[in-house]
Coordinates of C-alpha atoms in Angstrom, one line a residue:
M221 CA -13.3 -36.0 3.6
L222 CA -11.6 -35.7 7.0
E223 CA -13.3 -35.0 10.0
V224 CA -12.3 -31.7 11.2
P225 CA -11.7 -31.2 15.1
L226 CA -13.8 -28.7 16.9
S227 CA -10.8 -26.8 18.1
W228 CA -9.8 -25.9 14.4
Q229 CA -13.4 -24.7 13.7
L230 CA -13.2 -22.5 16.8
A231 CA -9.9 -21.2 15.5
K232 CA -11.5 -20.2 12.2
I233 CA -14.2 -18.2 13.8
A234 CA -11.8 -16.3 16.1
A235 CA -9.5 -15.5 13.3
S236 CA -12.5 -14.4 11.0
V237 CA -14.0 -12.1 13.6
S238 CA -10.6 -10.6 14.5
M239 CA -9.7 -9.8 11.0
V240 CA -13.0 -8.2 9.9
L241 CA -13.3 -6.2 12.9
G242 CA -9.8 -4.8 12.5
L243 CA -10.5 -3.7 8.9
G244 CA -13.6 -1.8 10.3
V245 CA -11.5 -0.1 13.0
I246 CA -9.1 1.1 10.5
A247 CA -11.7 2.5 8.0
V248 CA -13.4 4.5 10.6
R249 CA -10.3 5.7 12.6
V250 CA -7.9 6.0 9.7
S251 CA -9.3 6.1 6.3
P252 CA -11.2 4.0 3.6
R253 CA -8.1 4.3 1.5
V254 CA -5.8 2.8 4.0
A255 CA -8.4 0.1 4.7
G256 CA -8.5 -0.7 0.9
L257 CA -4.6 -1.1 0.7
L258 CA -4.8 -3.3 4.0
A259 CA -7.7 -5.3 2.3
G260 CA -5.0 -6.7 0.1
Y261 CA -3.1 -7.9 2.8
P262 CA -3.3 -11.8 3.2
L263 CA -5.8 -12.1 5.7
G264 CA -8.6 -14.3 4.6
T265 CA -6.4 -15.9 2.0
A266 CA -4.0 -16.8 4.3
L267 CA -6.6 -18.2 6.8
A268 CA -8.2 -20.2 3.8
L269 CA -5.0 -21.8 2.6
F270 CA -3.8 -22.4 6.0
F271 CA -7.0 -24.5 7.0
I272 CA -6.9 -26.1 3.6
G273 CA -3.4 -27.4 4.3
L274 CA -4.3 -28.3 7.9
E275 CA -7.4 -30.3 7.0
I276 CA -6.3 -31.9 3.7
S277 CA -2.4 -31.4 3.2
P278 CA 0.4 -28.9 2.9
L279 CA 1.0 -30.1 -0.6
Y280 CA -2.6 -29.7 -1.6
A281 CA -2.6 -26.0 -0.2
A282 CA 0.7 -25.3 -2.0
Q283 CA -0.8 -26.5 -5.2
S284 CA -4.0 -24.7 -4.6
A285 CA -1.9 -21.4 -3.9
V286 CA -0.6 -21.4 -7.4
H287 CA -4.0 -21.0 -8.8
T288 CA -4.8 -18.4 -6.1
L289 CA -2.2 -16.3 -8.0
A290 CA -4.7 -16.1 -10.9
G291 CA -7.8 -16.2 -8.7
F292 CA -7.1 -12.6 -7.5
T293 CA -8.6 -11.5 -10.9
A294 CA -11.9 -12.7 -9.9
T295 CA -11.7 -10.9 -6.6
M296 CA -11.0 -7.7 -8.4
A297 CA -14.2 -8.5 -10.7
L298 CA -16.3 -9.0 -7.6
G299 CA -15.1 -5.4 -6.6
A300 CA -16.1 -4.0 -9.8
G301 CA -19.5 -5.9 -9.8
Y302 CA -20.2 -4.4 -6.4
W303 CA -19.3 -1.0 -7.5
L304 CA -21.4 -0.9 -10.6
C305 CA -24.4 -2.5 -9.0
G306 CA -24.2 -1.1 -5.4
R307 CA -24.6 2.6 -5.9
K308 CA -27.6 2.9 -3.8
P309 CA -27.5 3.6 0.1
G310 CA -28.9 1.4 2.6
M311 CA -29.9 -2.4 2.3
R312 CA -31.1 -2.1 -1.4
G313 CA -27.6 -0.9 -2.4
V314 CA -26.0 -3.6 -0.3
L315 CA -28.2 -6.4 -1.8
L316 CA -27.7 -5.1 -5.4
G317 CA -23.9 -4.8 -4.9
T318 CA -23.6 -8.1 -3.3
C319 CA -25.5 -9.9 -6.2
G320 CA -23.5 -8.0 -8.9
G321 CA -20.3 -8.8 -7.2
L322 CA -20.8 -12.5 -6.8
A323 CA -22.1 -12.7 -10.3
A324 CA -19.0 -11.1 -11.6
W325 CA -16.6 -13.3 -9.3
F326 CA -18.3 -16.6 -10.4
A327 CA -18.3 -15.7 -14.1
V328 CA -14.6 -14.8 -14.0
S329 CA -13.9 -17.9 -11.8
L330 CA -15.5 -20.2 -14.4
V331 CA -13.1 -19.0 -16.9
L332 CA -10.0 -19.1 -14.7
A333 CA -10.9 -22.7 -13.6
R334 CA -10.6 -24.0 -17.1
F335 CA -6.8 -23.1 -17.2
D336 CA -3.8 -25.0 -15.7
F337 CA -2.0 -22.0 -14.3
T338 CA 1.6 -21.9 -13.4
R339 CA 3.1 -19.5 -11.0
L340 CA 4.3 -17.4 -14.0
S341 CA 1.0 -17.4 -16.0
G342 CA -1.0 -16.8 -12.8
T343 CA 1.0 -13.8 -11.9
L344 CA 0.8 -12.3 -15.4
V345 CA -2.9 -12.7 -15.6
T346 CA -3.4 -10.9 -12.0
L347 CA -0.8 -8.2 -13.2
C348 CA -2.8 -7.5 -16.3
A349 CA -6.2 -7.5 -14.3
I350 CA -4.6 -4.8 -11.8
V351 CA -3.8 -2.5 -14.5
V352 CA -7.3 -3.0 -16.2
F353 CA -9.3 -2.6 -13.0
S354 CA -7.1 0.3 -11.8
L355 CA -7.9 2.1 -14.9
L356 CA -11.7 1.4 -14.5
F357 CA -11.6 2.4 -10.8
R358 CA -9.6 5.6 -11.4
R359 CA -12.6 7.8 -11.8
I360 CA -14.0 6.8 -8.3
P361 CA -13.6 9.9 -6.0
D362 CA -11.8 9.4 -2.7
S363 CA -14.3 9.7 0.2
V364 CA -13.5 9.8 4.0
A365 CA -15.7 7.5 6.3
S366 CA -17.4 9.5 9.1
A367 CA -16.4 8.6 12.8
R368 CA -20.0 9.2 13.9
A369 CA -21.1 5.5 13.6
P370 CA -19.8 3.6 16.6
F371 CA -19.3 0.1 16.3
S372 CA -22.3 -2.0 17.5
W373 CA -23.0 -5.5 18.8
R374 CA -25.2 -6.0 15.8
A375 CA -22.5 -5.0 13.4
L376 CA -20.1 -7.2 15.1
F377 CA -22.5 -10.3 14.9
A378 CA -23.0 -9.6 11.3
R379 CA -19.4 -9.4 10.4
A380 CA -18.7 -12.5 12.4
L381 CA -21.6 -14.6 10.9
L382 CA -20.7 -13.6 7.4
A383 CA -17.0 -14.0 7.6
T384 CA -17.2 -17.2 9.5
A385 CA -19.7 -18.6 6.9
I386 CA -17.5 -17.9 4.0
I387 CA -14.3 -19.4 5.4
F388 CA -16.4 -22.5 6.3
V389 CA -17.8 -22.7 2.9
I390 CA -14.4 -22.5 1.3
T391 CA -12.4 -24.8 3.5
T392 CA -15.4 -27.4 3.1
L393 CA -15.6 -27.1 -0.8
A394 CA -11.8 -27.5 -0.9
H395 CA -12.3 -31.2 0.3
W396 CA -14.3 -31.9 -2.7
V397 CA -13.2 -29.6 -5.7
P398 CA -9.9 -29.7 -7.8
T399 CA -7.0 -27.5 -6.8
A400 CA -7.9 -25.1 -9.5
W401 CA -11.3 -24.1 -7.7
A402 CA -9.7 -24.5 -4.3
G403 CA -7.1 -21.9 -5.1
T404 CA -9.7 -19.6 -6.8
L405 CA -11.9 -20.0 -3.6
A406 CA -8.9 -19.2 -1.4
A407 CA -8.7 -15.9 -3.3
F408 CA -12.3 -14.9 -2.6
P409 CA -12.3 -11.8 -0.3
I410 CA -13.3 -13.5 2.9
T411 CA -12.8 -10.5 5.2
M412 CA -13.2 -7.8 2.6
L413 CA -16.7 -8.5 1.6
P414 CA -18.2 -8.5 5.1
F415 CA -16.4 -5.3 5.7
L416 CA -17.8 -3.7 2.6
L417 CA -21.4 -4.6 3.4
I418 CA -21.1 -3.1 7.0
L419 CA -19.2 -0.1 5.7
H420 CA -22.0 0.4 3.0
L421 CA -24.8 0.1 5.5
S422 CA -23.2 2.5 8.0
Q423 CA -21.3 5.0 5.9
G424 CA -22.9 4.8 2.5
P425 CA -21.7 3.8 -1.0
A426 CA -18.9 6.4 -1.3
P427 CA -16.5 5.2 1.2
T428 CA -17.2 1.8 0.2
A429 CA -16.3 2.5 -3.4
T430 CA -13.1 4.1 -2.1
V431 CA -12.1 1.0 -0.7
I432 CA -12.8 -0.9 -3.8
K433 CA -10.7 1.7 -5.7
H434 CA -7.6 1.2 -3.9
Y435 CA -7.9 -2.6 -3.5
P436 CA -6.1 -3.6 -6.7
M437 CA -3.0 -1.6 -5.8
G438 CA -2.8 -3.3 -2.6
L439 CA -2.8 -6.8 -4.1
G440 CA 1.0 -7.0 -4.2
S441 CA 1.2 -8.3 -0.6
L442 CA -1.5 -10.9 -1.5
W443 CA 0.3 -12.0 -4.4
S444 CA 3.7 -12.3 -2.7
Y445 CA 2.1 -14.3 0.1
A446 CA 0.5 -16.8 -2.2
L447 CA 3.6 -17.1 -4.3
C448 CA 5.7 -17.7 -1.1
V449 CA 3.4 -20.3 0.3
S450 CA 3.2 -22.1 -2.9
Y451 CA 6.9 -22.9 -2.4
T452 CA 7.2 -23.3 1.4
Y453 CA 4.1 -25.0 2.5
D454 CA 5.1 -28.4 1.2
A455 CA 9.0 -27.8 1.9
W456 CA 8.7 -26.2 5.4
G457 CA 5.5 -27.2 6.7
L458 CA 2.3 -24.9 7.5
V459 CA 3.5 -22.8 10.3
P460 CA 7.0 -21.8 9.0
G461 CA 5.5 -21.5 5.6
T462 CA 2.8 -19.2 6.9
L463 CA 5.1 -17.1 8.9
A464 CA 7.6 -16.9 5.8
G465 CA 4.5 -15.7 3.6
F466 CA 3.5 -13.0 6.1
L467 CA 7.1 -11.9 6.3
V468 CA 7.3 -11.4 2.5
A469 CA 3.9 -9.9 2.3
T470 CA 4.8 -7.3 5.0
L471 CA 7.9 -6.3 3.4
W472 CA 6.0 -5.8 0.1
L473 CA 3.3 -3.7 1.8
L474 CA 5.9 -1.5 3.7
G475 CA 7.8 -1.0 0.4
W476 CA 4.7 -0.2 -1.5
M477 CA 3.6 2.4 1.1
K478 CA 7.1 4.0 1.1
L479 CA 6.8 4.2 -2.6
Q480 CA 3.5 5.9 -2.5
R481 CA 4.8 8.5 0.1
W482 CA 7.8 9.2 -2.1
W483 CA 5.6 9.6 -5.1
S484 CA 3.1 12.0 -3.3
A485 CA 6.1 14.0 -1.9
R486 CA 7.4 14.3 -5.6
R487 CA 4.1 15.4 -7.0
L488 CA 3.7 18.0 -4.3
K489 CA 7.1 19.4 -5.0
A490 CA 6.2 19.7 -8.6
R491 CA 3.3 21.8 -8.1
P492 CA 3.5 25.6 -9.1
G493 CA 4.1 27.7 -6.1
V494 CA 5.1 24.8 -3.8

């Protein structure tokens, strides 16, 4: 295992805090629905794969990214487990949801790690999972978060602590596990899980469930990012490969949001009397 410089560790902390706090701002100031879509943006996954490539090698990170394509299925399973178990308000709901989510994630990850995925097979598995979980989450009602709860230093510290702990665990384990597990770990919701916990504590289970509901349909940008860096990390290097991945992911997200606006406008025109 390589010794990781202190500057890289500090960079992990800064990036994790910024990403989690940003999602919290969006949920309160905009809506949990938008936050759920942006939770599918390659924030935590990009951070994990980048530091895996930095600490081990770009080739290892590229190979891990192939398994990340299928690993998003385990992430959606975590959301389902959290939703099914975390329906109580307060700390009890958070603890039950976390335990249920992590149990679901680990169970699905054990199955995924037994297969040697390619880019095509990993993509097909996740596409099927998106359909299944979208149907499962369909009956979750949309709920708007209240703006009455301001950000606090305690909430900021909790988000920073948990997100940082997760990214440190993932990037440390990547030194010891095969690429199949490293890729699955990179798909873990590094920034979304702390965001869900804080949102649940401050706003209740309903807005939290709304974020989970819209997460699968926002996974396109995550998928496109992982697919892109699986090609570009070894060929172009970490920084150019990361920039290319974010460009592809952003184009996907913008296209998806435009498609959603078009579909909403079409449904509105189709209503009687409109």
